[in-house]
Amino acid sequence: MKASQFFISTLKEAPADAEIVSHKLMMRAGMIKKLGAGIYSYMPTGLRVIRKIERIVREEMNRAGAVELLMPFVQPAELWQETGRWDKMGPELLRLKDRHERDFVLQPTSEEVVTDIVRTEIRSYKQLPLNLYQIQTKFRDERRPRFGIMRGREFTMKDAYSFDRDEEGMKVSYRQMYDAYIRIFQRFGLEFRAVAADNGAIGGSGSHEFHVIADTGEDAIVYCPESDYAANMEAAEALPLVAERAPAREALTRTPTPGKAKCEDVAELLGIPLERTVKSIVLATEGAEGEPAQIWLLLLRGDHDLNEIKASKVPGLAEFRFATEAEIVATFGTPPGYLGPIGAKAPIRVVADRTVANMSDFVCGANERDYHLTGVNWGRDLPEPLVADLRNVVEGDASPDGKGRLAICRGIEVGHVFMLGTRYSAAMNATFLDENGKTQPMQMGCYGIGVTRIVGAAIEQNYDERGIIWPAAIAPFEVVVCPVGYDRSEAVKAEADRIHAELLAAGVDAILDDRGERPGVMFADWELIGVPHRVVVGDRGLKEGQVEYQGRRDAEASRVAVADIVGHVRKLLAD
Amino acid sequence: MKASQFFISTLKEAPADAEIVSHKLMMRAGMIKKLGAGIYSYMPTGLRVIRKIERIVREEMNRAGAVELLMPFVQPAELWQETGRWDKMGPELLRLKDRHERDFVLQPTSEEVVTDIVRTEIRSYKQLPLNLYQIQTKFRDERRPRFGIMRGREFTMKDAYSFDRDEEGMKVSYRQMYDAYIRIFQRFGLEFRAVAADNGAIGGSGSHEFHVIADTGEDAIVYCPESDYAANMEAAEALPLVAERAPAREALTRTPTPGKAKCEDVAELLGIPLERTVKSIVLATEGAEGEPAQIWLLLLRGDHDLNEIKASKVPGLAEFRFATEAEIVATFGTPPGYLGPIGAKAPIRVVADRTVANMSDFVCGANERDYHLTGVNWGRDLPEPLVADLRNVVEGDASPDGKGRLAICRGIEVGHVFMLGTRYSAAMNATFLDENGKTQPMQMGCYGIGVTRIVGAAIEQNYDERGIIWPAAIAPFEVVVCPVGYDRSEAVKAEADRIHAELLAAGVDAILDDRGERPGVMFADWELIGVPHRVVVGDRGLKEGQVEYQGRRDAEASRVAVADIVGHVRKLLAD
């Protein structure tokens, strides 16, 4: 490719609405162009990256036995009504009407359509397992699209759906996809982590997220450097920090703590570590028609944070909400800040975090303004609580696999694998006849990769003050040949042309910058665009039979003999 | 590829709503699956064909210097309002609102978006010419979608847009695209024809359509077998069939023709050839506010058909409509069937087709019920008319290039190249600075290829009673290896596996049918799917060191030595 025949358009400054590094650099490098909120054109440079990502995804999906198809972007409402998602999904599901006033949606994913295809195509267990995937435009009408294509409305996603005879088969299919994802992200050349995840709203019984590691990531990832344990913050299990409850030593004492409504302030006032305090969080669940709400008191150590996903898994709390101040006053006789499990006015259900359950002589609110209780002990002062894992893990916690201590890093979610079970197949009656001629629902899994999101995530992980630094596998070009004086020096032109041609002939994705820009402008453009390898051809070097090579992360250029440069670059790309 | 790892699903019968051969065969071969009216999933077999078409299109577009990008499917209304297409386009432009009640459209093409990109990116004549293209999903909310993916609502289209400094440059860009299209359709291996076309509603000053030739095509294509003249019926120029007007020989005579309202009946009654009669067609154009409509009388020889596009090009007739019966009676004093240019009651404008203008002693209506005039002569009986090319050409007409006689065939339009001029750039202020620092509007061209439509057109051109017959370049697979007894005979399995592997290693897109189907079922499937080359491996042949080869169009199989079969197939594919 010659730059003069390509479309290169770089900017000195990013537009004001670009908030994060990847968005700024993509705009400056001319990779995307905004058309509307969360809607972007992929310019030629950006599209090349997307195509390389797609190709790797496609090759590994095919290798894993998945079969590609393409489902419509505009989908009739009926199927979405059949699974209930038409009603359940909020306005992020964009609905529209055709000329005959029939309802349609723009696909955010395709569970309904693929299940519809499979229920008419599959009759027998002999046709299973089956894994169908597409790489296709998706639309989610985000309330607040931002971060460029990281959280856009129109985006490209690879979505795959597996169909199996039984749960065991589904787990095999799931594992194949998990392994394929590992290969895919390895081939991208990105630092990533597969983490156990909570299933969230989609239902089912198991899932993993794939995160590109980046300090700017929105998600906290918990992992154990000494083992392969990794989970997202929602799913990471927190073990009790106190292994065994110590015997009570203090008497239960009503202690004045005027104006000290926070654990930190109480600990400071009392001269005790924060780890001795317990905080009270009040939740509510709706009772039966006409009944008042059930009030729940969740207890966490003063320095810990509630994990709402974990709370929602406590039996009875699936649909919890935070209690209102009126409910709190009515139940405890005091406003928040002085609450505790002892002496509440109305019946409450107490759930203690695993760590709190093993604490003794702890401090909590007295259910009386400006008072706390010290020397509180389970069993002696109040009944044994219901115990659950309620908190977010923190750095240094013991790993749940017993193999070390947990660390936390930031990640950007770019892939997700789910075990769906029969959530969709049961709703849509996607069944098959088993070996005994009995009708069974298919066991499904679904597997997504955010193709366009990976572009942003890759940049968040790989950039410097000069621009993007692409891993070669997904770079818009692997090598740029920069001639200095292409239009003035015949020797430079001849050598640059030859090196470019030889690289192309060797299957290297090389671009020759024949635009005639000054070296400073030329180098700055390619550093901004992030091409990983650069070869500079100039008269001075050629006199000594040399050209300059510089990797995008290298501090300095090195001299390489003209005769060796193609081999040099090929070797670097092969490594 | 092994068939067991692919998704093959064939049907004995096509669904009842499949009207045409390609739709029936695509359904039966499992290439597409209907999701809604005009909305189809592309199943794995169909998607392979689409991808091959896309690859050829992409390679030739790149070779022609066009640069690929990807524009959004969901586009904000503002740009469409800027060019006026928001108002002008009917309900085939599907409009929708997002969660904030903002207006959007689903792209049917992308003139607005690409012009918006270019007007912000291009400043100087030095950046021109530029040709940007995408291969992307489009949506047209057809009133009556039919013929499967031939006239679907959601479809895949390659659309390209050229930007030039001046008209001369635009013509060069246009020619490059024209040439690229010729290469593209040649590479598809389809019989096609590029024909001069009328621009239609899109505006501009020149265009060609690319048609796949098929008896079932919707469009009539006019061409000269002795030259390269070709045009669609709308654009094909009709020369006068009478070279020079003969002198008048008959007297003008009012002749009773009771109940004979058609030229055919009048000719029969009078015992003259139909070619002596002239038919009258009454059009109207709206006058100024409050004024009555202007009535036009168009005269064609009795055996000719009106070409409405040509009529609309007569000065003053751009916005014509057919006159109402009331207008006809008011103007001519008689109902249709007895109309003519002589003796109308109200002023009319007469336009004669070129052939009619050279006729003498002709027969036309007398503007009196049950009467015609015979012996009508221009100049003597009525004033010389305005003359224009008004009729459709017919088989055997002289070619406008003077090189032979015209023939007519049927075609399916799958590509279209347009000179747009400044229609969009002027409306959207897409300008550049020329060499003299003067602001100029860019000269545009646009170039479409209906990717999914080509799939249907290719089948309409290439099928037999057993199924589809793909040209190798766009076949879902180039070769199928059919082992007879794959699961029973070790020799068959070993040879079939080896041949399959060798074909793959040689870069041939081969599939091995390892499903274990009976030969009859297996052969019928692949003939229906239309794979152009088949290799059958069986024990009987292997004993003599042979396998069977059969091309999809061959009446019989031929024996080929096992050692030669890969070379044999490769040679056929190379030819």
Coordinates of N, CA and C in Angstrom, one line a residue, chain A residues 83-227:
Chain A
T83 N -39.8 -14.4 24.0 CA -38.9 -14.6 25.1 C -39.2 -13.6 26.2
G84 N -40.0 -12.6 26.0 CA -40.3 -11.6 27.0 C -39.3 -10.5 27.0
R85 N -38.3 -10.5 26.2 CA -37.3 -9.4 26.2 C -37.9 -8.1 25.7
W86 N -38.9 -8.3 24.8 CA -39.6 -7.1 24.2 C -40.1 -6.2 25.4
D87 N -40.6 -6.8 26.4 CA -41.2 -6.1 27.6 C -40.1 -5.8 28.6
K88 N -39.2 -6.8 28.8 CA -38.2 -6.6 29.9 C -37.1 -5.6 29.6
M89 N -36.7 -5.6 28.3 CA -35.6 -4.7 28.1 C -36.1 -3.2 28.0
G90 N -35.2 -2.4 28.5 CA -35.5 -0.9 28.6 C -35.3 -0.3 27.2
P91 N -35.2 1.0 27.2 CA -35.1 1.8 25.9 C -33.7 1.5 25.2
E92 N -32.8 0.8 25.8 CA -31.6 0.5 25.1 C -31.9 -0.5 23.9
L93 N -33.0 -1.2 24.0 CA -33.5 -1.9 22.8 C -34.3 -1.0 21.9
L94 N -33.7 -0.6 20.8 CA -34.3 0.4 19.9 C -35.4 -0.3 19.1
R95 N -36.6 0.3 19.3 CA -37.7 -0.3 18.6 C -38.1 0.7 17.4
L96 N -38.7 0.1 16.4 CA -39.1 0.9 15.3 C -40.2 0.3 14.6
K97 N -40.9 1.0 13.7 CA -42.0 0.5 13.0 C -41.8 0.6 11.5
D98 N -42.2 -0.4 10.7 CA -42.0 -0.3 9.2 C -43.2 0.4 8.6
R99 N -43.2 0.5 7.3 CA -44.2 1.3 6.6 C -45.6 0.7 6.9
H100 N -45.7 -0.5 7.3 CA -47.0 -1.1 7.6 C -47.3 -1.1 9.1
E101 N -46.5 -0.3 9.8 CA -46.7 -0.1 11.3 C -46.5 -1.4 12.0
R102 N -45.7 -2.3 11.5 CA -45.3 -3.5 12.2 C -44.0 -3.2 13.0
D103 N -44.0 -3.8 14.2 CA -42.9 -3.5 15.2 C -41.6 -4.3 14.8
F104 N -40.5 -3.7 15.0 CA -39.2 -4.3 14.8 C -38.2 -3.8 15.9
V105 N -37.1 -4.5 16.0 CA -36.0 -4.0 16.9 C -34.7 -4.0 16.1
L106 N -33.8 -3.1 16.5 CA -32.4 -3.3 15.9 C -31.7 -4.2 16.9
Q107 N -31.0 -5.2 16.3 CA -30.5 -6.3 17.2 C -29.4 -5.8 18.1
P108 N -29.5 -6.0 19.4 CA -28.4 -5.8 20.4 C -27.6 -7.1 20.5
T109 N -28.3 -8.2 20.4 CA -27.7 -9.5 20.3 C -28.8 -10.4 19.5
S110 N -28.5 -11.7 19.3 CA -29.4 -12.4 18.5 C -29.9 -13.7 19.0
E111 N -30.0 -13.8 20.4 CA -30.5 -15.1 20.9 C -31.8 -15.5 20.3
E112 N -32.8 -14.6 20.1 CA -34.1 -15.0 19.6 C -34.0 -15.5 18.2
V113 N -33.3 -14.8 17.3 CA -33.2 -15.2 15.9 C -32.5 -16.5 15.8
V114 N -31.4 -16.7 16.5 CA -30.6 -18.0 16.3 C -31.4 -19.1 16.9
T115 N -32.2 -18.9 18.0 CA -33.0 -20.0 18.5 C -34.1 -20.3 17.6
D116 N -34.7 -19.3 16.9 CA -35.7 -19.5 16.0 C -35.2 -20.4 14.8
I117 N -34.0 -20.1 14.3 CA -33.4 -20.8 13.2 C -33.2 -22.3 13.7
V118 N -32.6 -22.5 14.8 CA -32.3 -23.8 15.3 C -33.5 -24.7 15.6
R119 N -34.6 -24.0 16.1 CA -35.7 -24.8 16.4 C -36.4 -25.4 15.2
T120 N -36.2 -24.7 14.0 CA -36.8 -25.3 12.8 C -35.8 -26.2 12.1
E121 N -34.5 -26.0 12.4 CA -33.5 -26.8 11.6 C -33.1 -28.1 12.3
I122 N -33.2 -28.1 13.6 CA -32.7 -29.2 14.4 C -33.8 -30.1 14.9
R123 N -33.8 -31.4 14.5 CA -34.8 -32.3 14.9 C -34.3 -33.4 15.9
S124 N -33.0 -33.8 15.7 CA -32.5 -34.9 16.4 C -31.2 -34.7 17.1
Y125 N -31.0 -35.4 18.2 CA -29.7 -35.4 18.9 C -28.5 -35.5 18.0
K126 N -28.7 -36.2 16.8 CA -27.6 -36.5 15.9 C -27.1 -35.2 15.3
Q127 N -27.9 -34.2 15.3 CA -27.5 -32.9 14.7 C -26.8 -32.0 15.7
L128 N -26.7 -32.5 16.9 CA -26.0 -31.6 18.0 C -24.7 -32.3 18.4
P129 N -23.7 -31.5 18.9 CA -23.8 -30.1 19.2 C -23.7 -29.2 17.9
L130 N -24.1 -27.9 18.1 CA -24.0 -27.0 17.0 C -23.6 -25.6 17.6
N131 N -22.7 -24.9 16.9 CA -22.3 -23.6 17.4 C -22.4 -22.7 16.2
L132 N -23.3 -21.7 16.2 CA -23.4 -20.8 15.1 C -23.0 -19.4 15.6
Y133 N -22.2 -18.7 14.7 CA -21.8 -17.3 15.1 C -21.9 -16.4 13.9
Q134 N -21.9 -15.1 14.3 CA -21.9 -14.0 13.3 C -21.0 -12.9 13.8
I135 N -20.5 -12.2 12.8 CA -19.8 -10.9 13.1 C -20.6 -9.8 12.5
Q136 N -21.3 -9.0 13.3 CA -22.3 -8.2 12.7 C -22.5 -6.9 13.5
T137 N -23.1 -6.0 12.8 CA -23.4 -4.7 13.5 C -24.5 -4.9 14.5
K138 N -24.3 -4.2 15.7 CA -25.3 -4.3 16.7 C -25.7 -2.9 17.1
F139 N -26.8 -2.7 17.8 CA -27.2 -1.4 18.2 C -27.7 -1.5 19.6
R140 N -27.2 -0.6 20.5 CA -27.8 -0.5 21.8 C -28.0 1.0 22.1
D141 N -29.2 1.4 22.3 CA -29.5 2.8 22.5 C -29.1 3.3 23.9
E142 N -27.8 3.4 24.2 CA -27.3 3.8 25.5 C -27.8 5.1 25.8
R143 N -28.1 5.3 27.1 CA -28.6 6.5 27.6 C -27.6 7.6 27.4
R144 N -26.3 7.2 27.7 CA -25.3 8.2 27.7 C -24.1 7.6 27.0
P145 N -24.1 7.6 25.6 CA -23.0 7.0 24.9 C -21.8 7.8 25.1
R146 N -20.6 7.2 25.3 CA -19.4 8.0 25.5 C -18.2 7.1 25.3
F147 N -17.0 7.7 25.5 CA -15.7 7.1 25.3 C -15.6 6.6 23.9
G148 N -16.1 7.3 22.9 CA -15.9 7.0 21.5 C -16.5 5.6 21.2
I149 N -15.8 4.7 20.6 CA -16.4 3.4 20.3 C -16.3 2.4 21.4
M150 N -15.8 2.9 22.6 CA -15.8 2.0 23.8 C -17.2 1.8 24.3
R151 N -18.0 2.8 24.3 CA -19.4 2.6 24.7 C -20.3 3.4 23.7
G152 N -20.3 2.9 22.4 CA -21.0 3.5 21.4 C -22.4 2.9 21.3
R153 N -23.2 3.4 20.4 CA -24.6 2.8 20.2 C -24.5 1.8 19.1
E154 N -23.9 2.2 18.0 CA -23.8 1.2 16.9 C -22.4 0.6 17.0
F155 N -22.2 -0.7 17.0 CA -20.9 -1.3 17.2 C -20.9 -2.6 16.5
T156 N -19.7 -3.2 16.4 CA -19.6 -4.5 15.8 C -19.3 -5.5 16.9
M157 N -20.0 -6.6 16.8 CA -19.8 -7.7 17.8 C -19.8 -9.0 17.2
K158 N -19.0 -9.9 17.7 CA -19.0 -11.3 17.3 C -19.9 -12.0 18.3
D159 N -21.0 -12.6 17.9 CA -21.8 -13.3 18.9 C -22.0 -14.7 18.4
A160 N -21.8 -15.7 19.3 CA -21.9 -17.1 19.0 C -22.9 -17.8 20.0
Y161 N -23.5 -18.8 19.5 CA -24.5 -19.5 20.3 C -24.3 -21.0 20.1
S162 N -24.2 -21.7 21.2 CA -24.0 -23.1 21.1 C -25.3 -23.8 21.6
F163 N -25.5 -25.0 21.0 CA -26.7 -25.8 21.3 C -26.2 -27.2 21.5
D164 N -26.7 -27.7 22.7 CA -26.2 -29.1 23.1 C -27.4 -29.9 23.6
R165 N -27.1 -31.2 23.7 CA -28.1 -32.2 24.1 C -28.3 -32.1 25.6
D166 N -27.3 -31.8 26.4 CA -27.4 -31.8 27.8 C -26.4 -30.8 28.4
E167 N -26.5 -30.7 29.7 CA -25.7 -29.8 30.4 C -24.2 -30.1 30.3
E168 N -23.9 -31.4 30.3 CA -22.6 -31.8 30.2 C -22.0 -31.3 28.8
G169 N -22.8 -31.5 27.8 CA -22.4 -31.1 26.4 C -22.2 -29.6 26.4
M170 N -23.2 -28.9 27.0 CA -23.1 -27.4 27.1 C -21.8 -27.0 27.7
K171 N -21.4 -27.7 28.7 CA -20.1 -27.3 29.4 C -18.9 -27.6 28.5
V172 N -19.0 -28.6 27.7 CA -17.9 -28.9 26.7 C -17.8 -27.7 25.7
S173 N -19.0 -27.4 25.2 CA -19.1 -26.3 24.2 C -18.5 -25.0 24.8
Y174 N -18.9 -24.7 26.1 CA -18.5 -23.5 26.8 C -17.0 -23.5 26.9
R175 N -16.4 -24.7 27.3 CA -15.0 -24.8 27.4 C -14.3 -24.5 26.1
Q176 N -14.8 -25.1 25.0 CA -14.2 -24.9 23.7 C -14.2 -23.4 23.4
M177 N -15.3 -22.7 23.7 CA -15.3 -21.2 23.4 C -14.3 -20.5 24.3
Y178 N -14.3 -20.9 25.6 CA -13.3 -20.3 26.5 C -11.9 -20.4 26.0
D179 N -11.6 -21.6 25.6 CA -10.2 -21.9 25.0 C -10.0 -21.1 23.7
A180 N -11.0 -21.0 22.9 CA -10.9 -20.2 21.7 C -10.7 -18.7 22.0
Y181 N -11.3 -18.2 23.0 CA -11.2 -16.8 23.4 C -9.8 -16.6 23.9
I182 N -9.2 -17.6 24.7 CA -7.8 -17.4 25.1 C -6.9 -17.3 23.9
R183 N -7.1 -18.2 22.9 CA -6.3 -18.1 21.7 C -6.4 -16.8 21.0
I184 N -7.7 -16.3 20.9 CA -8.0 -15.1 20.2 C -7.2 -13.9 20.9
F185 N -7.4 -13.8 22.2 CA -6.8 -12.6 22.8 C -5.3 -12.8 22.9
Q186 N -4.8 -14.0 22.9 CA -3.3 -14.2 22.8 C -2.8 -13.7 21.4
R187 N -3.6 -14.0 20.4 CA -3.1 -13.6 19.0 C -3.2 -12.1 18.9
F188 N -4.1 -11.5 19.5 CA -4.2 -10.0 19.4 C -2.9 -9.4 20.0
G189 N -2.2 -10.1 20.9 CA -1.0 -9.5 21.5 C -1.3 -8.5 22.6
L190 N -2.5 -8.7 23.2 CA -2.9 -7.8 24.3 C -2.7 -8.6 25.6
E191 N -2.4 -7.8 26.7 CA -2.4 -8.3 28.0 C -3.9 -8.4 28.4
F192 N -4.3 -9.6 28.8 CA -5.8 -9.8 29.1 C -5.9 -10.8 30.3
R193 N -7.1 -10.9 30.7 CA -7.4 -11.9 31.8 C -8.8 -12.4 31.7
A194 N -9.0 -13.7 31.8 CA -10.3 -14.3 31.8 C -10.7 -14.3 33.3
V195 N -11.9 -13.8 33.6 CA -12.3 -13.8 35.0 C -13.7 -14.4 35.2
A196 N -13.8 -15.1 36.3 CA -15.2 -15.6 36.6 C -16.1 -14.4 36.8
A197 N -17.3 -14.5 36.4 CA -18.2 -13.4 36.4 C -19.6 -13.8 36.9
D198 N -20.3 -12.9 37.4 CA -21.7 -13.1 37.8 C -22.5 -13.1 36.5
N199 N -23.5 -13.9 36.4 CA -24.3 -14.0 35.2 C -25.1 -12.8 34.9
G200 N -25.5 -12.0 36.0 CA -26.3 -10.9 35.8 C -27.7 -11.2 35.2
A201 N -28.2 -10.3 34.5 CA -29.6 -10.4 34.1 C -29.9 -11.5 33.0
I202 N -28.8 -11.9 32.3 CA -29.1 -12.8 31.2 C -29.4 -14.2 31.6
G203 N -29.2 -14.6 32.9 CA -29.6 -15.9 33.4 C -28.6 -17.0 33.1
G204 N -28.8 -18.1 33.7 CA -27.9 -19.2 33.4 C -27.0 -19.6 34.6
S205 N -26.0 -20.4 34.3 CA -25.3 -21.0 35.5 C -23.8 -20.8 35.5
G206 N -23.2 -20.1 34.6 CA -21.8 -19.9 34.7 C -21.4 -18.9 33.6
S207 N -20.4 -18.1 33.9 CA -19.9 -17.2 32.9 C -18.5 -16.7 33.2
H208 N -17.8 -16.3 32.2 CA -16.5 -15.7 32.4 C -16.5 -14.4 31.5
E209 N -15.8 -13.4 32.0 CA -15.5 -12.2 31.2 C -14.1 -12.2 30.8
F210 N -13.8 -11.6 29.6 CA -12.4 -11.4 29.2 C -12.2 -9.9 29.2
H211 N -11.1 -9.6 29.9 CA -10.8 -8.2 30.1 C -9.4 -7.9 29.5
V212 N -9.4 -6.8 28.8 CA -8.1 -6.2 28.4 C -7.6 -5.4 29.6
I213 N -6.4 -5.7 30.1 CA -5.9 -5.0 31.3 C -5.5 -3.6 31.0
A214 N -6.0 -2.6 31.7 CA -5.6 -1.2 31.4 C -6.0 -0.4 32.7
D215 N -5.1 0.5 33.0 CA -5.3 1.3 34.2 C -6.5 2.1 34.2
T216 N -7.0 2.4 32.9 CA -8.1 3.3 32.8 C -9.4 2.5 32.7
G217 N -9.3 1.2 32.9 CA -10.5 0.3 32.8 C -11.6 0.6 33.8
E218 N -12.8 0.4 33.4 CA -14.0 0.7 34.2 C -14.2 -0.3 35.3
D219 N -13.7 -1.5 35.0 CA -14.0 -2.7 35.9 C -12.8 -3.0 36.8
A220 N -13.0 -3.4 38.0 CA -12.0 -3.9 38.9 C -11.9 -5.4 38.8
I221 N -10.7 -5.9 38.6 CA -10.5 -7.3 38.4 C -9.7 -7.9 39.5
V222 N -10.2 -8.9 40.1 CA -9.5 -9.5 41.3 C -8.8 -10.7 40.8
Y223 N -7.5 -10.9 41.1 CA -6.8 -12.1 40.7 C -5.7 -12.4 41.7
C224 N -5.3 -13.6 41.6 CA -4.2 -14.1 42.5 C -2.9 -14.3 41.7
P225 N -1.9 -13.5 42.0 CA -0.7 -13.6 41.2 C 0.0 -15.0 41.3
E226 N -0.3 -15.7 42.4 CA 0.3 -17.0 42.6 C -0.5 -18.2 42.1
S227 N -1.7 -17.9 41.5 CA -2.5 -19.0 41.0 C -3.2 -18.5 39.8

